[in-house]
JSON list of C-alpha atoms in Angstrom, two decimals:
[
{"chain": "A", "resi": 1, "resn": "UNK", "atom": "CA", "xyz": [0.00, 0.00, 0.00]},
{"chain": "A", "resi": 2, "resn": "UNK", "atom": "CA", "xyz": [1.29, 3.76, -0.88]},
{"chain": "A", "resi": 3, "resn": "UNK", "atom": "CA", "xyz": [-0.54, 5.30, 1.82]},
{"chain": "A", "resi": 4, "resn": "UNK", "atom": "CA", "xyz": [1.33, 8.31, 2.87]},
{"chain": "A", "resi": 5, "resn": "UNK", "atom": "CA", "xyz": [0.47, 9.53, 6.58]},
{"chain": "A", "resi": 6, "resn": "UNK", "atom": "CA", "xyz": [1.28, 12.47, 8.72]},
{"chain": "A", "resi": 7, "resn": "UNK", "atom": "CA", "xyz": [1.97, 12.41, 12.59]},
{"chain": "A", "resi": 8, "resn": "UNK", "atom": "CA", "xyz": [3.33, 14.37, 15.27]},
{"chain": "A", "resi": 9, "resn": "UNK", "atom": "CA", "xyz": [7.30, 13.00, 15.93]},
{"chain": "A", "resi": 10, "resn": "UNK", "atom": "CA", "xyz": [9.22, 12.13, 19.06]},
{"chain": "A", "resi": 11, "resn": "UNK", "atom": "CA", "xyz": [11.68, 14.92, 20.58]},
{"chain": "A", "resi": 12, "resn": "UNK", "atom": "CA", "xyz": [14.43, 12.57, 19.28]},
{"chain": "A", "resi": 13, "resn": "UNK", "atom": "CA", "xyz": [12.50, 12.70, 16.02]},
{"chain": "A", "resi": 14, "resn": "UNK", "atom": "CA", "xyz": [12.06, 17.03, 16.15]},
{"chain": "A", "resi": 15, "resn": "UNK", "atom": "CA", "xyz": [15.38, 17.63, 16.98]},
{"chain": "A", "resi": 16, "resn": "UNK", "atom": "CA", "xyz": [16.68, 15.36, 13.59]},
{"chain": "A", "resi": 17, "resn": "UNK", "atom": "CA", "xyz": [14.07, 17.10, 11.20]},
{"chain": "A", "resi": 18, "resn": "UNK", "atom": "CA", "xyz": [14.76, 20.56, 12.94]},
{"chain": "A", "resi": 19, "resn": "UNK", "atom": "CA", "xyz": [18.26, 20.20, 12.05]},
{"chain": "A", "resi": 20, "resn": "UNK", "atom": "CA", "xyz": [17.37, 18.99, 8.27]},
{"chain": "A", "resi": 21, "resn": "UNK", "atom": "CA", "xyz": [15.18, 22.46, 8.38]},
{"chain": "A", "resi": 22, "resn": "UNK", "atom": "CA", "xyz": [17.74, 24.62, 9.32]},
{"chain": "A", "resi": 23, "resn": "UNK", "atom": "CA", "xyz": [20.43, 23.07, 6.53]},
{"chain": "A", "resi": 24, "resn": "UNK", "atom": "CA", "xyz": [18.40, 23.29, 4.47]},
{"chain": "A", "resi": 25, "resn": "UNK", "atom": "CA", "xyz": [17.39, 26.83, 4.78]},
{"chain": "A", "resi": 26, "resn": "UNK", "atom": "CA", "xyz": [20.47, 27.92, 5.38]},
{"chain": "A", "resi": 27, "resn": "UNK", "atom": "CA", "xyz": [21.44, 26.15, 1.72]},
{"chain": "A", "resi": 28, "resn": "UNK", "atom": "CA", "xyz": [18.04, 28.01, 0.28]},
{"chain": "A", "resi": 29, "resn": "UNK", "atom": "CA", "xyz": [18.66, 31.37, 1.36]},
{"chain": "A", "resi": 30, "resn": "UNK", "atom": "CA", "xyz": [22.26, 31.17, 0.35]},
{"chain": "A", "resi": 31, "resn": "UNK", "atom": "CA", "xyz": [21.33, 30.02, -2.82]},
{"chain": "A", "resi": 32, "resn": "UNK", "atom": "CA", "xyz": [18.71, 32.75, -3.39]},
{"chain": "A", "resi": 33, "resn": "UNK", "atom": "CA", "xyz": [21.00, 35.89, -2.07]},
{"chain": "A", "resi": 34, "resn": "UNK", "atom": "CA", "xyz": [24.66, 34.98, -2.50]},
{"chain": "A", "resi": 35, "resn": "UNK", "atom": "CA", "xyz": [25.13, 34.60, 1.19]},
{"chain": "A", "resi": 36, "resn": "UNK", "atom": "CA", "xyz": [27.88, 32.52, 2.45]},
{"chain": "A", "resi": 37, "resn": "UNK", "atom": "CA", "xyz": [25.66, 29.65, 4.57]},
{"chain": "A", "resi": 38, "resn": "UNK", "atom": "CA", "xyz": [28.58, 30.03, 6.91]},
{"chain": "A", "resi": 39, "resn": "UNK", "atom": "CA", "xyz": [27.68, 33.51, 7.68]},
{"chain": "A", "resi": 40, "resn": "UNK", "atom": "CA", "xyz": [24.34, 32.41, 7.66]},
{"chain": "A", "resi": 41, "resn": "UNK", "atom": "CA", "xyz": [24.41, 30.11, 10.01]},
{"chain": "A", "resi": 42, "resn": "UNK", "atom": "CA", "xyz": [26.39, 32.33, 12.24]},
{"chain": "A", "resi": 43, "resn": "UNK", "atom": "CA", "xyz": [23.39, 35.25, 12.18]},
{"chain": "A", "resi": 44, "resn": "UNK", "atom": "CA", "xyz": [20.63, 32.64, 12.28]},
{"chain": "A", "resi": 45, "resn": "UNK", "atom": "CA", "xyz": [22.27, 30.74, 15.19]},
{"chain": "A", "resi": 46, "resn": "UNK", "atom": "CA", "xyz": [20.79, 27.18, 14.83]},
{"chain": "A", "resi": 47, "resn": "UNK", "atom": "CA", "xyz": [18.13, 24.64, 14.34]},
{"chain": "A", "resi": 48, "resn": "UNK", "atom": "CA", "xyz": [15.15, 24.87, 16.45]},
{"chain": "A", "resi": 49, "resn": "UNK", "atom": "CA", "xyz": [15.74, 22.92, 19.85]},
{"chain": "A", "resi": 50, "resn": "UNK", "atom": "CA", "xyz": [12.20, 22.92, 20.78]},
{"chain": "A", "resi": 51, "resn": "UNK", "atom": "CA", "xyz": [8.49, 22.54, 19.63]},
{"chain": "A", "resi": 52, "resn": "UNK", "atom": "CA", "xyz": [6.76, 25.64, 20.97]},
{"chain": "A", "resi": 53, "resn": "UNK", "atom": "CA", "xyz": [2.92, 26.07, 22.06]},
{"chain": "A", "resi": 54, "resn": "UNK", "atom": "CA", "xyz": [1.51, 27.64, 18.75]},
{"chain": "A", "resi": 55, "resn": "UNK", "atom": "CA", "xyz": [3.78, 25.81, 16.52]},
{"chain": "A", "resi": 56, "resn": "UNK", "atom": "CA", "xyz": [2.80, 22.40, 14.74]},
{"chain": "A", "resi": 57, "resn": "UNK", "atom": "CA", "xyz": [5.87, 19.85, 13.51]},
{"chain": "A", "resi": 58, "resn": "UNK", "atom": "CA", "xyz": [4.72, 16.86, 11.75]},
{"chain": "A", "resi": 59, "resn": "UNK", "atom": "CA", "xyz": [6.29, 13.77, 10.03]},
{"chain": "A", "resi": 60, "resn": "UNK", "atom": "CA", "xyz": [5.31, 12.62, 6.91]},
{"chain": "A", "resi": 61, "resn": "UNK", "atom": "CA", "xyz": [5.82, 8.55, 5.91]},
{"chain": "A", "resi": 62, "resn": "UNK", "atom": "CA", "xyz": [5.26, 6.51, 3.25]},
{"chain": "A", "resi": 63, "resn": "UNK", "atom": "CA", "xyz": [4.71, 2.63, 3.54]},
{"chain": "A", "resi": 64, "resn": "UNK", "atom": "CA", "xyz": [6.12, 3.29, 7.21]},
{"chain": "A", "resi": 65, "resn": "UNK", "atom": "CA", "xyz": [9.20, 5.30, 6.04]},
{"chain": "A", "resi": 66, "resn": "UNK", "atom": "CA", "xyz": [9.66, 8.81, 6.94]},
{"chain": "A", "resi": 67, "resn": "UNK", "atom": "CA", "xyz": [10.14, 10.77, 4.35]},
{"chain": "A", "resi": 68, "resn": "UNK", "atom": "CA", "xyz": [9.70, 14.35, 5.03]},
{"chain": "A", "resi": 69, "resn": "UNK", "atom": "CA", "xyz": [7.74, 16.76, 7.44]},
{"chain": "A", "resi": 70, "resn": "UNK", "atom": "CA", "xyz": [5.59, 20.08, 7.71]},
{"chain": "A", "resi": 71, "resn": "UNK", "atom": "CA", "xyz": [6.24, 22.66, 10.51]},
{"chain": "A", "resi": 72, "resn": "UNK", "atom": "CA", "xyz": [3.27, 25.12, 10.58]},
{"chain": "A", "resi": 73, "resn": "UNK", "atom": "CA", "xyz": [3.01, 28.36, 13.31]},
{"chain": "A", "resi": 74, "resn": "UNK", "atom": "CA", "xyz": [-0.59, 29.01, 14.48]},
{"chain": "A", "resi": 75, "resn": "UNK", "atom": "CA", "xyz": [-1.84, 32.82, 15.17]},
{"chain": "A", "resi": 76, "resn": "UNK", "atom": "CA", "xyz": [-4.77, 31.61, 16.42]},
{"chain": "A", "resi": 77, "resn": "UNK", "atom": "CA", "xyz": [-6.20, 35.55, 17.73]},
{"chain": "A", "resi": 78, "resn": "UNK", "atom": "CA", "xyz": [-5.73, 36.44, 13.74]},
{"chain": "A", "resi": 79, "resn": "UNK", "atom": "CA", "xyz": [-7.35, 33.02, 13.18]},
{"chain": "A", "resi": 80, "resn": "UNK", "atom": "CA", "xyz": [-3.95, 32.42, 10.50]},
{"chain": "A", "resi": 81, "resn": "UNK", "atom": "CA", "xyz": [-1.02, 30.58, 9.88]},
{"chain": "A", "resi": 82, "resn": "UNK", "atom": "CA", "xyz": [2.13, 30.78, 8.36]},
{"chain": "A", "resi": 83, "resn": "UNK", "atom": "CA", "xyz": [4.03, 27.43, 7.25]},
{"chain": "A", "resi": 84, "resn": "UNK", "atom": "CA", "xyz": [7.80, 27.79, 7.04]},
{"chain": "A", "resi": 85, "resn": "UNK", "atom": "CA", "xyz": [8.44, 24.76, 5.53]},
{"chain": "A", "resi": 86, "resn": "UNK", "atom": "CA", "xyz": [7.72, 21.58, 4.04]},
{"chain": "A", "resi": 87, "resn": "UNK", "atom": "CA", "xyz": [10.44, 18.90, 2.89]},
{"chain": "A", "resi": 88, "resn": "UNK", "atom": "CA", "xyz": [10.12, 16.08, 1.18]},
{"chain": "A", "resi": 89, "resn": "UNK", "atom": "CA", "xyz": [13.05, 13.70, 0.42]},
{"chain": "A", "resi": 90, "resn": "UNK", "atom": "CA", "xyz": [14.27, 14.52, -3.12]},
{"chain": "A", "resi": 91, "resn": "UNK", "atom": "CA", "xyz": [13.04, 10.78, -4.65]},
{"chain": "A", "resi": 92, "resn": "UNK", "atom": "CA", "xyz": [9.92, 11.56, -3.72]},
{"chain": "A", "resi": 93, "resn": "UNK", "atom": "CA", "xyz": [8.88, 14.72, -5.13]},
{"chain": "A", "resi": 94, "resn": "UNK", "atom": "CA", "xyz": [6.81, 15.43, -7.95]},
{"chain": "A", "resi": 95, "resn": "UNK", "atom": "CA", "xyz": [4.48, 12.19, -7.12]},
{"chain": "A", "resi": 96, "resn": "UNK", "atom": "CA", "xyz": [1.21, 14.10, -5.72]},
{"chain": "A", "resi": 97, "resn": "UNK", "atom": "CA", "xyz": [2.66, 13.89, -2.27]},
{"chain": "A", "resi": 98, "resn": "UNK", "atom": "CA", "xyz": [3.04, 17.69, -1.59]},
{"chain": "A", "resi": 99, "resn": "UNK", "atom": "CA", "xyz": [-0.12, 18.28, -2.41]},
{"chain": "A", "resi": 100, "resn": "UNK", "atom": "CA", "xyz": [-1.62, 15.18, -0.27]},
{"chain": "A", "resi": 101, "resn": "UNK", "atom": "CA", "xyz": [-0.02, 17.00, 2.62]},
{"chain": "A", "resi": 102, "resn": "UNK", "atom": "CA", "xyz": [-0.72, 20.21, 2.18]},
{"chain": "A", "resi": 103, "resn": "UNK", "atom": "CA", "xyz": [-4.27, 18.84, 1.79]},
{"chain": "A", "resi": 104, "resn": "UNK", "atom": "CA", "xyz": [-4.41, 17.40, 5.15]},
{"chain": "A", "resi": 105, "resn": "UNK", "atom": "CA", "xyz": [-2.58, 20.04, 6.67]},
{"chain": "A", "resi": 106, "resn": "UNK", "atom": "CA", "xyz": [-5.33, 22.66, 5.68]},
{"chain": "A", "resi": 107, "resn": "UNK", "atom": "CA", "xyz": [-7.99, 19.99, 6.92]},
{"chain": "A", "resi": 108, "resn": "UNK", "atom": "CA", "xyz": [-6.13, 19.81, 10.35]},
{"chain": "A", "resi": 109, "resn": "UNK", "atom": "CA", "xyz": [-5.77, 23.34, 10.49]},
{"chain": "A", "resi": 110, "resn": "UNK", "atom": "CA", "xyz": [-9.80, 23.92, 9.51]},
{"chain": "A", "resi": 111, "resn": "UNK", "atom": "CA", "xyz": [-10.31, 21.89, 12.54]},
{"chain": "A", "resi": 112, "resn": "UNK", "atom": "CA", "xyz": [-8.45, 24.40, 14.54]},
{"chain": "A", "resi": 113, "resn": "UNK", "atom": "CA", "xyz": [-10.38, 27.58, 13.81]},
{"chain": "A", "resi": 114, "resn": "UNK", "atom": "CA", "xyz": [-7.65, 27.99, 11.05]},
{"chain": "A", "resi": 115, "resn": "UNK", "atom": "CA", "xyz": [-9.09, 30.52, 7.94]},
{"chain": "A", "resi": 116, "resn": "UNK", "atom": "CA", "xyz": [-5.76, 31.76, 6.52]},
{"chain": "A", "resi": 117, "resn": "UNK", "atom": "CA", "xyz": [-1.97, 30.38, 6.24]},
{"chain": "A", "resi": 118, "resn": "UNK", "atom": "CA", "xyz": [0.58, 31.88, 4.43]},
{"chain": "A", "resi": 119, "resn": "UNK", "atom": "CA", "xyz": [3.95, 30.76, 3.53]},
{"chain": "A", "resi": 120, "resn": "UNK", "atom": "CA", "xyz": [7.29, 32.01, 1.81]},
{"chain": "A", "resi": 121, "resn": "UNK", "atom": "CA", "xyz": [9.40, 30.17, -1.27]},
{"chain": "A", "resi": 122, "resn": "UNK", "atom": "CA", "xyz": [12.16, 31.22, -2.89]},
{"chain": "A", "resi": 123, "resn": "UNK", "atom": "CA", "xyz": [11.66, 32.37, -6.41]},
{"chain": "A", "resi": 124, "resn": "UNK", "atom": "CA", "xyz": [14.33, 29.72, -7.57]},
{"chain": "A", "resi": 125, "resn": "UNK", "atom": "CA", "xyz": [11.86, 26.86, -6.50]},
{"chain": "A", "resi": 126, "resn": "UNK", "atom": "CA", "xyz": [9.71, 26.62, -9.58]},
{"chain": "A", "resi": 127, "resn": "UNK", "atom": "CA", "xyz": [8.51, 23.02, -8.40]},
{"chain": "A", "resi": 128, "resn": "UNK", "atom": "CA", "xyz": [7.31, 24.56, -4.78]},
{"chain": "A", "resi": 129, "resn": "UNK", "atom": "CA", "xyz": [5.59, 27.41, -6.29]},
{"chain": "A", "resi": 130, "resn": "UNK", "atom": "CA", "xyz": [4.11, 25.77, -9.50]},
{"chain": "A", "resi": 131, "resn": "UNK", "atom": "CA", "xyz": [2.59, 22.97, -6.31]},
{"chain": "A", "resi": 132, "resn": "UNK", "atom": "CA", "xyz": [1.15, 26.28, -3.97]},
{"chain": "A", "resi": 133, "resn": "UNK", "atom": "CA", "xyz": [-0.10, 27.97, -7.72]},
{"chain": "A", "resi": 134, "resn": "UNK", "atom": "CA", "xyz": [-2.13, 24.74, -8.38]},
{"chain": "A", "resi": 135, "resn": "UNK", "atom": "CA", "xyz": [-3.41, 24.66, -4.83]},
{"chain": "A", "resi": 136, "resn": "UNK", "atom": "CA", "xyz": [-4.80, 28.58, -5.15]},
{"chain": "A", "resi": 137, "resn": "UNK", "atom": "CA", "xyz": [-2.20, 30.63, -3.33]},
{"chain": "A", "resi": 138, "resn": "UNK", "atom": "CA", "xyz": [-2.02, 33.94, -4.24]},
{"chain": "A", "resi": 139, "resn": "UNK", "atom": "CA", "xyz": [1.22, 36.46, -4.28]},
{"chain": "A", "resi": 140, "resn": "UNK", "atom": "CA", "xyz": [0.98, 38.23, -1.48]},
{"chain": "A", "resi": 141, "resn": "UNK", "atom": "CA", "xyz": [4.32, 40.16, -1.83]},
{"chain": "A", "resi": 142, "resn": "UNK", "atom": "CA", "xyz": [7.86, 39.90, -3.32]},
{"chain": "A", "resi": 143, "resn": "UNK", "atom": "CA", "xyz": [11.52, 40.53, -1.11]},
{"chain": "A", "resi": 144, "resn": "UNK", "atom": "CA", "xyz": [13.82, 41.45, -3.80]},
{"chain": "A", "resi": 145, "resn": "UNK", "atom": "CA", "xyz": [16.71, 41.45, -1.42]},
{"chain": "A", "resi": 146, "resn": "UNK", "atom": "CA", "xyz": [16.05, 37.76, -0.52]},
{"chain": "A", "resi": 147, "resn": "UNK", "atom": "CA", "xyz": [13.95, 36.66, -3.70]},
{"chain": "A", "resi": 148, "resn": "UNK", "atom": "CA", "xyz": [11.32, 35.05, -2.00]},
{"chain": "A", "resi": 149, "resn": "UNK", "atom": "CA", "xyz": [7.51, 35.65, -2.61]},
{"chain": "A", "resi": 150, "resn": "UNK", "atom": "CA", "xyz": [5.04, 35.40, 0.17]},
{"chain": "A", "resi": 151, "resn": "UNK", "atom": "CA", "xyz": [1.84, 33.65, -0.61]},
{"chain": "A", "resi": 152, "resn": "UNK", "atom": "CA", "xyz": [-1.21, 33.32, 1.05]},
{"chain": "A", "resi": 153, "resn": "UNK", "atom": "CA", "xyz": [-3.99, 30.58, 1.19]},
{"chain": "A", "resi": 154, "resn": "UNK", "atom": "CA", "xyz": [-7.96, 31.09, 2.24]},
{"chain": "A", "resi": 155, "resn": "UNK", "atom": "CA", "xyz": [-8.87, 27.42, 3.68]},
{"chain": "A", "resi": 156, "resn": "UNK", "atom": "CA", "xyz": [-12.03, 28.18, 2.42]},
{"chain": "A", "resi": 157, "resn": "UNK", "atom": "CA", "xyz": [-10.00, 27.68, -0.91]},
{"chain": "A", "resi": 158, "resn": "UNK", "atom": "CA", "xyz": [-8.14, 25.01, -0.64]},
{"chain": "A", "resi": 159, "resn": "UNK", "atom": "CA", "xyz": [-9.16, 22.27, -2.64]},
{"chain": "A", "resi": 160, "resn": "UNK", "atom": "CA", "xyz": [-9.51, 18.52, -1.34]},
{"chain": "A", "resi": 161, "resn": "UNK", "atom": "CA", "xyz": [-8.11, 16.08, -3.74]},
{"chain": "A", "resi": 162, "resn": "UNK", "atom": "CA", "xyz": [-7.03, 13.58, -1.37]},
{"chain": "A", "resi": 163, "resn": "UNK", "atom": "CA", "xyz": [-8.90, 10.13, -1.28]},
{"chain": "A", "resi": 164, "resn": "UNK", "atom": "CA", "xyz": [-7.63, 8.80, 1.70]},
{"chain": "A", "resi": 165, "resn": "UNK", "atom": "CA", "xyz": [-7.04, 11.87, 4.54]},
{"chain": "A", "resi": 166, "resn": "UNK", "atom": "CA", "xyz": [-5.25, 9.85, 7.55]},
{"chain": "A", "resi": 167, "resn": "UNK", "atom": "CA", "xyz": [-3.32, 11.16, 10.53]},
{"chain": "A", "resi": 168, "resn": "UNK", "atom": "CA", "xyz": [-3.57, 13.84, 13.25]}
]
């Protein structure tokens, strides 16, 4: 079965994907500005070391392997959101799976009192933006310096193509 799921990790588990987050932005940004990542690293000072109240880290698995994960911030008094990031291990991109999550993500989120999430990608990710285009984001704004657009997202929006929601 290809059933891909979504569930919250250990604090073994956060602290791994945390680190994978923080590489990997570090790689992003430099890649979008020019930055050195080791001066990067050196302003941004580190990977998240833990989960805090408002914010939402999941895991995402296929056939019982993990294989990426979704870190979401709630502003529940503004009834928004505001994803910074979701991975997904480079052999399995491009196979529906983005948007499967991103599906259930908004469903969780619904459930939550949820109306609006926004989220940032770097204009160099044509893949990432051409996935959040399909689902109905809309530019919000563009950061020249960093080349990144923010989008945004009504929930009321988001269209459910998933046939098999599971997790949470």
């Amino acid at each position: 079965m290809n059933e891909v799921i979504v569930r919250e990790p250990s604090h073994e588990e956060f602290l791994k994907v945390a680190q994978i987050y923080f590489e990997n932005f570090v790689n992003e940004t430099a890649k979008s500005t020019g930055e050195s990542p080791l001066v990067l690293t050196e302003k941004l000072g580190g990977s998240p070391t833990k989960i805090w109240d408002d914010d939402i880290w999941l895991l995402i698995e296929k056939n019982k392997r993990q294989i990426g994960f979704i870190w979401v911030q709630l502003k529940p008094e503004e009834k928004s959101s505001f994803g910074y990031d979701i991975y997904l291990d480079p052999e399995f991109r491009s196979q529906g799976i983005g948007r499967q999550v991103m599906n259930l993500c908004g469903q969780r989120l619904k459930t939550l009192g949820i109306d609006l999430i926004e989220i940032c990608v770097f204009e160099h990710n044509a893949i990432a933006r051409n996935l959040y285009d399909s689902l109905g984001f809309k530019t919000k704004k563009f950061d020249e310096e960093r080349r990144q657009f923010t989008l945004s997202l009504s929930l009321k929006e988001l269209s459910i193509k998933c046939r098999h929601p599971r997790a949470f």
